[in-house]
Short mmCIF file of N, CA and C in Angstrom, two decimals:
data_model
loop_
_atom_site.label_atom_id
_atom_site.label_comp_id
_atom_site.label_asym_id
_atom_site.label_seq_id
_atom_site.Cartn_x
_atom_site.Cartn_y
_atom_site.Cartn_z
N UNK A 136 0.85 -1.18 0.00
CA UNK A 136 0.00 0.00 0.00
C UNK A 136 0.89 1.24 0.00
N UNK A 137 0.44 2.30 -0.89
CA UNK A 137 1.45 3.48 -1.42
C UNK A 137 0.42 4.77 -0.46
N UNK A 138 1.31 5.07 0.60
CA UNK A 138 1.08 6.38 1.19
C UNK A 138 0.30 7.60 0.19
N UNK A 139 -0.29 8.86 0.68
CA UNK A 139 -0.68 9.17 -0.20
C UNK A 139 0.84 10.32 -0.70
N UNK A 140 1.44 10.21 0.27
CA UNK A 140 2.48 11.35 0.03
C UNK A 140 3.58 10.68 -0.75
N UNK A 141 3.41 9.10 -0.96
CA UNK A 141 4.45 8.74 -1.72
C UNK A 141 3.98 8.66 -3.23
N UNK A 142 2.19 8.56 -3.34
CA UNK A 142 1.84 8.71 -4.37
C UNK A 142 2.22 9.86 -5.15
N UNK A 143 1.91 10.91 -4.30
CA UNK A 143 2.36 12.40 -4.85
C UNK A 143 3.85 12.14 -5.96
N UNK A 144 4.78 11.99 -4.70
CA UNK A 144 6.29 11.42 -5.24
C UNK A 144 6.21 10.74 -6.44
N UNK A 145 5.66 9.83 -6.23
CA UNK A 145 5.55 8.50 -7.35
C UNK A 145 5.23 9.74 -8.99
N UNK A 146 3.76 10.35 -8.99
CA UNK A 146 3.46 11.12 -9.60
C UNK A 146 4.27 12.32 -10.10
N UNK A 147 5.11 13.02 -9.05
CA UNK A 147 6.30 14.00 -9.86
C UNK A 147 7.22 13.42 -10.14
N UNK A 148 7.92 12.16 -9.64
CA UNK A 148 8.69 11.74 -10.50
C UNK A 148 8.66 11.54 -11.97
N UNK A 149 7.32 10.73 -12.03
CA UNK A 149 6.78 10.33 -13.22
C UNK A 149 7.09 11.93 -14.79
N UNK A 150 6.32 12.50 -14.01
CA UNK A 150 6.50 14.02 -14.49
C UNK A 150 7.53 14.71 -14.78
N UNK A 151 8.45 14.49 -14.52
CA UNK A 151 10.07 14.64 -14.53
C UNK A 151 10.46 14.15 -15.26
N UNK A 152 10.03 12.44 -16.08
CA UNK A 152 10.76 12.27 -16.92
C UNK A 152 11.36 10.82 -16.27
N UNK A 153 11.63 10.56 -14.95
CA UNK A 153 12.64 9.64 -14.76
C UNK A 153 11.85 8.04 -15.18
N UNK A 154 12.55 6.82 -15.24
CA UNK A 154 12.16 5.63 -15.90
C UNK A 154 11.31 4.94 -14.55
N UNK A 155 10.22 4.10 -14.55
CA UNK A 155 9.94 3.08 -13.85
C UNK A 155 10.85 2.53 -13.12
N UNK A 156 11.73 2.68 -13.62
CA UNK A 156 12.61 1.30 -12.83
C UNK A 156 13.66 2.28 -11.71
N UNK A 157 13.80 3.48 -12.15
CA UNK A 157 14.45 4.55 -11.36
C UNK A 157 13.55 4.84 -10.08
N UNK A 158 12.22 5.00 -10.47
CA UNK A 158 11.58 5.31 -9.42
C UNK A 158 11.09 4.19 -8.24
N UNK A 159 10.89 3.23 -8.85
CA UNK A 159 10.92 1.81 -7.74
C UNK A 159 12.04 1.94 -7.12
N UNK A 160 13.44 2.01 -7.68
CA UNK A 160 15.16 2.18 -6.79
C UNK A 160 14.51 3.15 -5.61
N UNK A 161 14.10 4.42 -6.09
CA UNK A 161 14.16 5.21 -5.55
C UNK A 161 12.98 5.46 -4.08
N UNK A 162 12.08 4.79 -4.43
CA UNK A 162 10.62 4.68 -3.61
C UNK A 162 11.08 3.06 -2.69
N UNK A 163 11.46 2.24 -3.43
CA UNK A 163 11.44 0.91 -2.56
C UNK A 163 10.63 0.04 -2.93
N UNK A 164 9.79 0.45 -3.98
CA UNK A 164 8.50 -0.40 -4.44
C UNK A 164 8.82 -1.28 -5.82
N UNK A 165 7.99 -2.45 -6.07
CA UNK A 165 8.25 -3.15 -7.02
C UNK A 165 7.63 -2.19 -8.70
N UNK A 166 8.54 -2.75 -9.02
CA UNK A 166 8.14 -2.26 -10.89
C UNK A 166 6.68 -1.59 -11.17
N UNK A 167 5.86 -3.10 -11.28
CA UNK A 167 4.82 -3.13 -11.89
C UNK A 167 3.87 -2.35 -10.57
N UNK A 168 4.18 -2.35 -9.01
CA UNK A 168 3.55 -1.48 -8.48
C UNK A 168 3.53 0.25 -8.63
N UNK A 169 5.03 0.79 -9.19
CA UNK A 169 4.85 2.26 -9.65
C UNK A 169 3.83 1.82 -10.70
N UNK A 170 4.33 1.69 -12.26
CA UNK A 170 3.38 1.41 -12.91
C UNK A 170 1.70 1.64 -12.49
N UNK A 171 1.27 0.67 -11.76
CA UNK A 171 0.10 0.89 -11.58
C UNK A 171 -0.49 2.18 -11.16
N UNK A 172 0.51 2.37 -10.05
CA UNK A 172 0.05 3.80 -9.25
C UNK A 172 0.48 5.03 -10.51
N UNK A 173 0.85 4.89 -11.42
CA UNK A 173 1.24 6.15 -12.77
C UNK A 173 0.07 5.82 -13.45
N UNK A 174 -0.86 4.77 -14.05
CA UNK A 174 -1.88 4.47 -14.38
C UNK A 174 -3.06 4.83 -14.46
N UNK A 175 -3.07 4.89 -12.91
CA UNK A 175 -4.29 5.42 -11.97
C UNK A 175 -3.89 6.35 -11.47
N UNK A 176 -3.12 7.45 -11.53
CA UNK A 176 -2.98 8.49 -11.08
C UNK A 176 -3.42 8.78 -9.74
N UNK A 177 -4.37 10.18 -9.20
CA UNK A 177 -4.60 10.79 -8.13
C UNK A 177 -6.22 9.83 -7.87
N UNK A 178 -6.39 9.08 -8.56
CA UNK A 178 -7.73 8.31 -8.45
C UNK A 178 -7.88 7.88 -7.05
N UNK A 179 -9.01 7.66 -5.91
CA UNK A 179 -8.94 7.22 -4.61
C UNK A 179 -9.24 5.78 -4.70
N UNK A 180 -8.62 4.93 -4.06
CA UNK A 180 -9.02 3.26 -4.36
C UNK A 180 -10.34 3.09 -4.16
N UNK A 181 -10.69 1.80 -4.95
CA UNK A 181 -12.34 1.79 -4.79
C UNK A 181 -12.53 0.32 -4.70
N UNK A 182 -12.94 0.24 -3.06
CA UNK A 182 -12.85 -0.86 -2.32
C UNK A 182 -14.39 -1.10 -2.94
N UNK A 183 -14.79 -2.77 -3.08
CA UNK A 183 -15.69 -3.35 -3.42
C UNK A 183 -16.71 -4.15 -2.25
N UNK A 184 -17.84 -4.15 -1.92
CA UNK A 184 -18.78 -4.54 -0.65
C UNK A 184 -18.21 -5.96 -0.32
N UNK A 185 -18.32 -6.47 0.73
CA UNK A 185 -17.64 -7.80 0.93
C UNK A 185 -19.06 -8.38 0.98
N UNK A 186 -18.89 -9.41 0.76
CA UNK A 186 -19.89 -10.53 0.01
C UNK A 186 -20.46 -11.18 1.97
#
């Protein structure tokens, strides 16, 4: 789970220019998790009713 202040981060990095794989080094997070969070941008998660 990505803080919202690391989302921010995640997001100006992105904006800057630097690669996926720079910003996982740099955050601590796996690949395909920046990715996602660059994807979905500032979107708020959208938890589903439990059954």
């Amino acid at each position: 789970m990505v803080t919202l202040g690391e989302l921010v981060m995640i997001l100006d990095l992105a904006r800057q220019g630097l690669t996926v794989s720079a910003i996982a080094r740099r955050t601590g997070h796996d690949r395909k998790t920046i990715r996602t969070y660059i994807a979905r941008g500032l979107e708020p998660p959208a938890y589903k009713p439990r059954p």
